[in-house]
XYZ file of N, CA and C in Angstrom:
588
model
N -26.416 2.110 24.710
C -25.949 1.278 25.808
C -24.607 1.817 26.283
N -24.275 2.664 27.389
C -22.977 2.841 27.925
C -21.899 1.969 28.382
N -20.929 2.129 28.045
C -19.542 1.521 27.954
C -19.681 1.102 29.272
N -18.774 -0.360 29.283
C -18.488 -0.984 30.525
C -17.003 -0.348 31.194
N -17.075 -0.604 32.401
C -15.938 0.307 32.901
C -14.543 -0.254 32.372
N -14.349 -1.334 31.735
C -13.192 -2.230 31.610
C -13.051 -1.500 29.605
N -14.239 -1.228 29.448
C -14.208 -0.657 27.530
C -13.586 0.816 27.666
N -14.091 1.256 29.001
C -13.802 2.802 28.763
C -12.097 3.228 29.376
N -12.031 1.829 30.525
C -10.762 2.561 31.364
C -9.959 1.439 31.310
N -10.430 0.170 31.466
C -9.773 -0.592 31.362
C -8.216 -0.917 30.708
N -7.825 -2.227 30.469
C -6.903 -2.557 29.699
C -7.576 -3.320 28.547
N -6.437 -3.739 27.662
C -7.272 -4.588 26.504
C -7.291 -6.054 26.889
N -6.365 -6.258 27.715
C -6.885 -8.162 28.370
C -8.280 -8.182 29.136
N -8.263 -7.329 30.122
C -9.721 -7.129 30.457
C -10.924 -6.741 29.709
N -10.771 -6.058 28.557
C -11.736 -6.021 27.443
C -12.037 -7.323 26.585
N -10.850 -8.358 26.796
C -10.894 -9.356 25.821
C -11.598 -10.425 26.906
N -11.083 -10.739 27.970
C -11.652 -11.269 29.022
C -13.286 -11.402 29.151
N -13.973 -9.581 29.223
C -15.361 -9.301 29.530
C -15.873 -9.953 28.203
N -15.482 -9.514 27.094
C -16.382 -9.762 25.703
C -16.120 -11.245 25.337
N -14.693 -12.046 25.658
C -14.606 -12.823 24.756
C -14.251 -13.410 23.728
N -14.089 -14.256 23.071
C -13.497 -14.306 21.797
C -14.564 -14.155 20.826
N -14.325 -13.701 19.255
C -15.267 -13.369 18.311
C -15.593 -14.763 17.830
N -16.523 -14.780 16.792
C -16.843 -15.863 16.098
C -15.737 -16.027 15.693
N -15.346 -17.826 14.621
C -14.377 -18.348 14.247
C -14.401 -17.927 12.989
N -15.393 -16.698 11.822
C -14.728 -16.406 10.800
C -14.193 -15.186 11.179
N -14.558 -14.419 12.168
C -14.314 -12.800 12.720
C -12.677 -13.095 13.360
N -12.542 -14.060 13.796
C -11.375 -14.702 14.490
C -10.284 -15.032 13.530
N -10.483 -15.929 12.362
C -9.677 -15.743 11.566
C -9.285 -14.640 10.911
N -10.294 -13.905 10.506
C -10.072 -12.553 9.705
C -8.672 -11.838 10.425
N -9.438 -11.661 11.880
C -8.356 -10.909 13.122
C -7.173 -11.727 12.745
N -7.167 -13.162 13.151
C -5.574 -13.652 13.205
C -4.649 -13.285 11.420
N -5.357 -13.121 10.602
C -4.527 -13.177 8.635
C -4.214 -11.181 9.828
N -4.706 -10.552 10.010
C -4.873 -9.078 9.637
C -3.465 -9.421 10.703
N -3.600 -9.686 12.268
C -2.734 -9.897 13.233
C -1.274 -10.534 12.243
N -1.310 -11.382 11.639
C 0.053 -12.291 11.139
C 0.296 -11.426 10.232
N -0.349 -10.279 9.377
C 0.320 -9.429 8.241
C 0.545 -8.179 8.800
N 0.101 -7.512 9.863
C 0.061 -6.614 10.914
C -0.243 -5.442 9.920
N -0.139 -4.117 10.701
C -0.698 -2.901 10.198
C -0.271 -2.360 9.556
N 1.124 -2.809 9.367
C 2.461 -2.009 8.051
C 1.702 -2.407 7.018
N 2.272 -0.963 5.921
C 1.725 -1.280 4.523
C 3.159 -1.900 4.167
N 2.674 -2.727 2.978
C 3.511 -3.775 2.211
C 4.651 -3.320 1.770
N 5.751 -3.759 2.077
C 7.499 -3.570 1.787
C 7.544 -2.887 0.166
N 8.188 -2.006 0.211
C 8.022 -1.482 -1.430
C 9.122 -2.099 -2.091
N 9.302 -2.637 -3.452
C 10.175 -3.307 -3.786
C 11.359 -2.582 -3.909
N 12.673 -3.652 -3.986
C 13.669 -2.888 -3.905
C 14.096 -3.032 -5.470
N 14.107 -1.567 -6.283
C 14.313 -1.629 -7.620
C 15.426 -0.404 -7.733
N 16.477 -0.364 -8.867
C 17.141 0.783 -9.360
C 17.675 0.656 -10.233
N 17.892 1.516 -11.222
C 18.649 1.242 -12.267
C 17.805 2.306 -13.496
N 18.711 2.332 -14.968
C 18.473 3.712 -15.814
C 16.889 2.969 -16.918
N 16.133 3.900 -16.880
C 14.834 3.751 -17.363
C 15.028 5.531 -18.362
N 14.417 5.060 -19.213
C 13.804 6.044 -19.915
C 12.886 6.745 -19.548
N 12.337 7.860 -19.778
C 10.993 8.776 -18.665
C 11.210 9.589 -20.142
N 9.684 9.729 -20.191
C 9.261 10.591 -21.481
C 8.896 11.945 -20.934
N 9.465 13.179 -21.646
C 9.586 14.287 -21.080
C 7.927 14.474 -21.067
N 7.605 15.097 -19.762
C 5.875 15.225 -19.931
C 5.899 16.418 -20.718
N 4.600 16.212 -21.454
C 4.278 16.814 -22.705
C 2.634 17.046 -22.486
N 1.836 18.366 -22.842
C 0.593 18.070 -22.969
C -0.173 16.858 -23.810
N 0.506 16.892 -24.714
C -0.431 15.895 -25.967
C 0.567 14.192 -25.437
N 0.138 13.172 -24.571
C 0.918 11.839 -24.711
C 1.826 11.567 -26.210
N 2.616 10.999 -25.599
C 3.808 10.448 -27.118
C 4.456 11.558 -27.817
N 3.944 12.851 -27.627
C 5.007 13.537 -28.355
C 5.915 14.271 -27.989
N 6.370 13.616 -26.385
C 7.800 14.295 -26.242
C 8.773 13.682 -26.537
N 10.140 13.926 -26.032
C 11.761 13.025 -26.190
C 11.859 12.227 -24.870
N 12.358 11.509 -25.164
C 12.948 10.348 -24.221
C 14.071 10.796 -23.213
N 14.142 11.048 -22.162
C 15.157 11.340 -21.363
C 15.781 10.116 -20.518
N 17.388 9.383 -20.400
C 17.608 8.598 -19.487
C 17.786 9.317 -17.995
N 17.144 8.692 -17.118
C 17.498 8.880 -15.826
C 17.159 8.026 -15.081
N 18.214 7.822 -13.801
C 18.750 6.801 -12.814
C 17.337 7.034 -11.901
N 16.512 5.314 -11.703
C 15.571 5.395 -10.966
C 15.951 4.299 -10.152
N 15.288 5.128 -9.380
C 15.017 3.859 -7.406
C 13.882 4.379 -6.959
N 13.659 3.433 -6.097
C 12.721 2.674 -5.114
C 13.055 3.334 -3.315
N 12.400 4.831 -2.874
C 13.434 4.818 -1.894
C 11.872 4.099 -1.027
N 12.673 3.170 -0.464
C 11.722 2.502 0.801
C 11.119 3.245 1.986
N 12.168 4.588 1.954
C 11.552 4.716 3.793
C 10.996 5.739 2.932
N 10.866 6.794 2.233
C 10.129 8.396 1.779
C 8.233 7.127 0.946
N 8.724 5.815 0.965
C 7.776 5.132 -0.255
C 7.429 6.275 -1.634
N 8.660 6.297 -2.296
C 8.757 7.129 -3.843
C 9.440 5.908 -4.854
N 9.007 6.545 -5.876
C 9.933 6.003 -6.805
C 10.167 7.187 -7.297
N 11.994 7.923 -7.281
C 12.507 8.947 -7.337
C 13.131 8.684 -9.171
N 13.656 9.646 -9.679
C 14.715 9.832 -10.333
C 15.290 10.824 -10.748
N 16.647 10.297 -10.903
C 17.550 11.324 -11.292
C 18.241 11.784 -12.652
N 18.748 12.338 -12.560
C 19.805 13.158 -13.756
C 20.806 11.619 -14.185
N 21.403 11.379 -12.951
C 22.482 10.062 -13.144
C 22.913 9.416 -11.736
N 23.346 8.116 -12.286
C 23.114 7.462 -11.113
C 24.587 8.159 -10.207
N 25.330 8.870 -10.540
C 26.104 9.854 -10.223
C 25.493 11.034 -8.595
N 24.829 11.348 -9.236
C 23.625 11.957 -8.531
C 22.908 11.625 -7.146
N 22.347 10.460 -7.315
C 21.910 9.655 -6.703
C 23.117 8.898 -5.133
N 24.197 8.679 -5.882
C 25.471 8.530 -5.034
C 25.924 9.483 -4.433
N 25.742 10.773 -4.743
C 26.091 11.872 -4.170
C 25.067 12.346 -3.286
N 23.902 11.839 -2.905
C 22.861 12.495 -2.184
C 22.272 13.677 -2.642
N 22.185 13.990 -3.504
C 21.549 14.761 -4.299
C 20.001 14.906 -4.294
N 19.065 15.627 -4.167
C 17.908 15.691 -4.228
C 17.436 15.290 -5.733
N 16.187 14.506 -5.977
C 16.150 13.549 -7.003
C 15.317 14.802 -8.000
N 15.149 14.344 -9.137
C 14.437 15.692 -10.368
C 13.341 15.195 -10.022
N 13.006 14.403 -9.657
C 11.352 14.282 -9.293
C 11.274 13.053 -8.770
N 10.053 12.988 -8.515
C 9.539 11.100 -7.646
C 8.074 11.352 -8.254
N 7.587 9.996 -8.065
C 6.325 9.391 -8.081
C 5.630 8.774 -6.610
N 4.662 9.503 -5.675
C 4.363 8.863 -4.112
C 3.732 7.213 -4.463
N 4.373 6.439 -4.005
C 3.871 5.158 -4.470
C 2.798 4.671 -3.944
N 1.691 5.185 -3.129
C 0.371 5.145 -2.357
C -0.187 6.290 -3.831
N 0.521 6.599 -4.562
C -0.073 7.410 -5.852
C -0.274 6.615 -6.981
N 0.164 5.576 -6.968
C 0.627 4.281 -8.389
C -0.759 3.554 -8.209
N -1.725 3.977 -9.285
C -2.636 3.194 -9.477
C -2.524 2.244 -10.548
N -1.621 1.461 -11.153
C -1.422 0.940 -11.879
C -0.167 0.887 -12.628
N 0.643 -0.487 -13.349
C 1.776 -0.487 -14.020
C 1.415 -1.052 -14.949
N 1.582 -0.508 -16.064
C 1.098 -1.473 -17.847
C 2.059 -1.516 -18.451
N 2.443 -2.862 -19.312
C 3.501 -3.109 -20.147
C 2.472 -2.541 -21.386
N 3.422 -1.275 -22.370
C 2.805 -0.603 -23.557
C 3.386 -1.403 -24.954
N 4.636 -1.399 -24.568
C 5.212 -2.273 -26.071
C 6.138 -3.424 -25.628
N 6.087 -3.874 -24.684
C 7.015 -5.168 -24.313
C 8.414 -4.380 -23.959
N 8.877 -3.126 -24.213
C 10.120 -2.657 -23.481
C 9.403 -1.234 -22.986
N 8.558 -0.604 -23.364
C 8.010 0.357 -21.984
C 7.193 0.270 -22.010
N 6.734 0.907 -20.864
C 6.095 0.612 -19.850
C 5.014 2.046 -19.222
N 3.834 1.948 -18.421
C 3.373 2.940 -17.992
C 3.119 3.323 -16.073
N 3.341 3.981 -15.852
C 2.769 4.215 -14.388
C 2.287 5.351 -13.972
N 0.865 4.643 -13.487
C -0.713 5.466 -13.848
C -1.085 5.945 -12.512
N -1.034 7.347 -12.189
C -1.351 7.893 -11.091
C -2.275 8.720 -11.202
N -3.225 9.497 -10.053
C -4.669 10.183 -10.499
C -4.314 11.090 -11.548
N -3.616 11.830 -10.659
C -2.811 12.947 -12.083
C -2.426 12.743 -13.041
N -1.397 12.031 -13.344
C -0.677 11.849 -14.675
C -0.272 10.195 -14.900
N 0.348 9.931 -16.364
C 0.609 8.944 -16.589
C 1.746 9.084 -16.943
N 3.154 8.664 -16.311
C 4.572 8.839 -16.739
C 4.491 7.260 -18.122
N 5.393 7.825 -19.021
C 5.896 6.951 -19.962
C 7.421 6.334 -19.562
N 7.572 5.310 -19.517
C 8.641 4.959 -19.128
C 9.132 3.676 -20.182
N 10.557 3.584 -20.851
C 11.049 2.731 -21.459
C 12.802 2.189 -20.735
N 12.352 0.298 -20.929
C 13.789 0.033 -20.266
C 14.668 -0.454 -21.673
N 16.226 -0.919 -21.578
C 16.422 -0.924 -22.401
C 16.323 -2.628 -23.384
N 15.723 -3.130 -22.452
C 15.282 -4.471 -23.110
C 13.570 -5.289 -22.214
N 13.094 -6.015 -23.001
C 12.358 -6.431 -22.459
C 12.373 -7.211 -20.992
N 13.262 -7.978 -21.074
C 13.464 -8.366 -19.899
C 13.974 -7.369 -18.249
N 14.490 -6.546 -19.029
C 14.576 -5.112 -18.034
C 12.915 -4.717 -17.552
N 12.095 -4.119 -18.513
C 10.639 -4.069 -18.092
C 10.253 -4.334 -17.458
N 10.264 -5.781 -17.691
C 9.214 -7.229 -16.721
C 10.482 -6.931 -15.038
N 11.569 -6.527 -15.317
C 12.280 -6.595 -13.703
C 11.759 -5.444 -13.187
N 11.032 -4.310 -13.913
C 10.447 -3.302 -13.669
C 8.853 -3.274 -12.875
N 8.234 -3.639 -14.197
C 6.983 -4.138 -14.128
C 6.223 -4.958 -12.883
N 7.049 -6.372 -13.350
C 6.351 -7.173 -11.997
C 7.049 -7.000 -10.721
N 7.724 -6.137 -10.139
C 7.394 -5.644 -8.684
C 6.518 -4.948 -8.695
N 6.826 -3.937 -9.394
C 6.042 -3.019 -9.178
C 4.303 -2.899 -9.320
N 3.685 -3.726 -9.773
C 2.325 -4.950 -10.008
C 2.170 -5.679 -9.094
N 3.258 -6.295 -8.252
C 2.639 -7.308 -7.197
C 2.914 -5.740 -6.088
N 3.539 -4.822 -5.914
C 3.284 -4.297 -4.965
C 2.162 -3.200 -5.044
N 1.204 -3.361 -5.970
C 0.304 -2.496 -6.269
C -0.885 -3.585 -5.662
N -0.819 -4.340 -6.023
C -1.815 -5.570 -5.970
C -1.655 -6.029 -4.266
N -0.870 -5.651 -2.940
C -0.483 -5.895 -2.208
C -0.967 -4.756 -1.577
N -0.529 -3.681 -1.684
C -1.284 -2.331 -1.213
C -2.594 -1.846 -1.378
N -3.352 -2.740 -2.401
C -5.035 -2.463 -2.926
C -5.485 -3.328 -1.977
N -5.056 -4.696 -1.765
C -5.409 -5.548 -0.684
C -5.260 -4.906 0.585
N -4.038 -4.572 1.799
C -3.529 -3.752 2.470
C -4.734 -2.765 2.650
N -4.622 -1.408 1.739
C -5.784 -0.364 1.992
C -7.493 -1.664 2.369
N -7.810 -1.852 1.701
C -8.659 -2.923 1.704
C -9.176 -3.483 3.379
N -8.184 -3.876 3.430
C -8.066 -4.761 5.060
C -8.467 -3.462 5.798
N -7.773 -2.125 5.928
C -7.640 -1.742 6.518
C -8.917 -0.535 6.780
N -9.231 -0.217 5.621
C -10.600 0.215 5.625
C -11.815 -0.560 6.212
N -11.228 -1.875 6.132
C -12.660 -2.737 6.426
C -12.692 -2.622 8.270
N -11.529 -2.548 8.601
C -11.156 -2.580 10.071
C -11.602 -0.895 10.662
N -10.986 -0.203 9.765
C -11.668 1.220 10.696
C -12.977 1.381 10.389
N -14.161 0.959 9.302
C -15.348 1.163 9.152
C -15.873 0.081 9.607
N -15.573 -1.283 9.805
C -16.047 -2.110 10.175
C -17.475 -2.497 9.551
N -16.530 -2.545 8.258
C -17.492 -3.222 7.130
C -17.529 -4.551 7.167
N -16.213 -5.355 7.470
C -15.943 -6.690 7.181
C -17.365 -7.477 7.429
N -17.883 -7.502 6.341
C -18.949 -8.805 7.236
C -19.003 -10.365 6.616
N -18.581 -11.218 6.865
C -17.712 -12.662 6.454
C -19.631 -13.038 6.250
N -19.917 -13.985 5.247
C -21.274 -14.795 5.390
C -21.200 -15.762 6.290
N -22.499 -16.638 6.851
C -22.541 -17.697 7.960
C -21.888 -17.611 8.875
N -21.643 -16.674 9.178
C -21.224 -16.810 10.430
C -21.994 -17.404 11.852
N -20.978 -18.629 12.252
C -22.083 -19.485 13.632
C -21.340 -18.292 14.905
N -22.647 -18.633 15.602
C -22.565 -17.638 17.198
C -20.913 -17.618 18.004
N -20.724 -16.772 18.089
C -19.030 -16.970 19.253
C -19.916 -17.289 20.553
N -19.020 -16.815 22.043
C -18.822 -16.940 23.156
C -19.401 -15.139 23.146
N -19.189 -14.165 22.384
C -19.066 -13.039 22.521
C -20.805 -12.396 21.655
N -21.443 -12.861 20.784
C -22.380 -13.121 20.422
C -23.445 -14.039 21.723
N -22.715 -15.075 22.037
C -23.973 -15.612 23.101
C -24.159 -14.617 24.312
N -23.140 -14.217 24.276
C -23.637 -12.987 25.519
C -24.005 -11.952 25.664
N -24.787 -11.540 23.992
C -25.513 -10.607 23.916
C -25.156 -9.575 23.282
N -23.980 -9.462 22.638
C -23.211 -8.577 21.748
C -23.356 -8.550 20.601
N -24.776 -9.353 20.048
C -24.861 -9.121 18.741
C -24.427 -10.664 17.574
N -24.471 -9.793 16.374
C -23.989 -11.115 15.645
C -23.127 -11.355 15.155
N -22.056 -10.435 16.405
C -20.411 -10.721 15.851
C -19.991 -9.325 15.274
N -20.863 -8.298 14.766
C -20.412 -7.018 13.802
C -21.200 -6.314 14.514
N -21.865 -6.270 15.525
C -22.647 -4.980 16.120
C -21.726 -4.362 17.330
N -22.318 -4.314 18.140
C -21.781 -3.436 19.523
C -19.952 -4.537 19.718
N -20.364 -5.974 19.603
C -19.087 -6.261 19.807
C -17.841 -6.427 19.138
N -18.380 -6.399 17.911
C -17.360 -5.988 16.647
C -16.699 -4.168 17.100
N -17.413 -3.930 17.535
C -17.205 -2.256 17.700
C -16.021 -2.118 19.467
N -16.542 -3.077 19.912
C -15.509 -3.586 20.976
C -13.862 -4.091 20.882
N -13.830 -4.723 19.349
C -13.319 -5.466 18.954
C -12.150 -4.491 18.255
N -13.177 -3.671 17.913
C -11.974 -2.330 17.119
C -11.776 -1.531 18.161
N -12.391 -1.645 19.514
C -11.664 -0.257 20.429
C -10.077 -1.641 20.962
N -10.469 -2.752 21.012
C -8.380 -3.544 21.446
C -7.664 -3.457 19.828
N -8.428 -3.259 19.022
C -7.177 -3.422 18.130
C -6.408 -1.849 18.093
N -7.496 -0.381 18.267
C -6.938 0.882 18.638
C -6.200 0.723 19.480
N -6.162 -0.105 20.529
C -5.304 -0.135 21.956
C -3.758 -1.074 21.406
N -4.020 -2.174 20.742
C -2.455 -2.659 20.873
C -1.304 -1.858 20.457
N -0.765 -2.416 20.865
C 0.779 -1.554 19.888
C 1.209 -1.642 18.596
N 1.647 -0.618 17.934
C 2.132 -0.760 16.652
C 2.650 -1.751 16.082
């Protein structure tokens, strides 16, 4: 079925106009995705001296090294350094972790800790338990925030989302399907169109 002249050249009010509004679960979905928008989730703001276990082939049998870690928000790393010396000086960091790389944070003994990426698993120890857990649970709710996030957002460019029961829209009665066919596919050419 070829594009209507308002899908192909149009604007997106006139696309919303011709099609309509979606059903009321396709509608909500849009408004949670619209109110959390397309940014991935704020990375927490963390810093301070952690232990990092020198990587070693065999786990557990290297030495413990202290170095000054942060959270840089705009690169999304968790960097560290030599000293928090370092770090104040603008110094390029001894390494980072890409935090779209952090598949996971595990408390190992109640004062360290793990963070599990495809590649490797850094060992990390703080110097008290309660240090950990200030470690830990950001860094867990922002894992758990970004699995959701990717989630949403995959469902929106493949246009998998398919909600159950869904009753007929305005955009469905007019022949567009049952909310996820041709006009769901309409639906993702205004959300390509809005602005960032």
């Amino acid at each position: 079925r070829p594009r209507s002249r308002a899908f192909a050249t149009g604007s997106v009010a006139e696309l919303c106009e011709e099609i309509g509004p979606p059903s009321s679960a396709a509608a909500s979905w849009r408004l949670r995705m619209a109110s959390r928008g397309s940014a991935e989730p704020a990375a927490p703001d963390l810093e301070g001296w952690l232990h990092k276990m020198k990587h070693k082939p065999m786990p557990l049998m290297g030495g413990w090294n202290r170095r000054w870690f942060r959270i840089n928000q705009s690169k999304r790393q968790l960097e560290y350094f030599q000293s928090e010396a370092d770090f104040q000086q603008h110094r390029e960091p001894s390494g980072f972790i890409e935090l779209y790389d952090i598949s996971a944070a595990k408390d190992f003994d109640g004062v360290s800790f793990t963070v599990e990426t495809r590649k490797r698993t850094f060992f990390l120890r703080a110097d008290s338990p309660a240090e950990a857990l200030a470690w830990l649970d950001p860094l867990r709710e922002y894992i758990r925030q970004r699995k959701i996030w990717q989630s949403d957002m995959m469902a929106m460019s493949t246009g998998s989302f398919r909600p159950q029961n869904l009753s007929p829209g305005p955009a469905e009665e007019k022949g567009y399907g049952g909310g996820f066919g041709e006009g769901e596919e309409k639906y993702a050419e205004v959300e390509r169109r809005l602005p960032a």
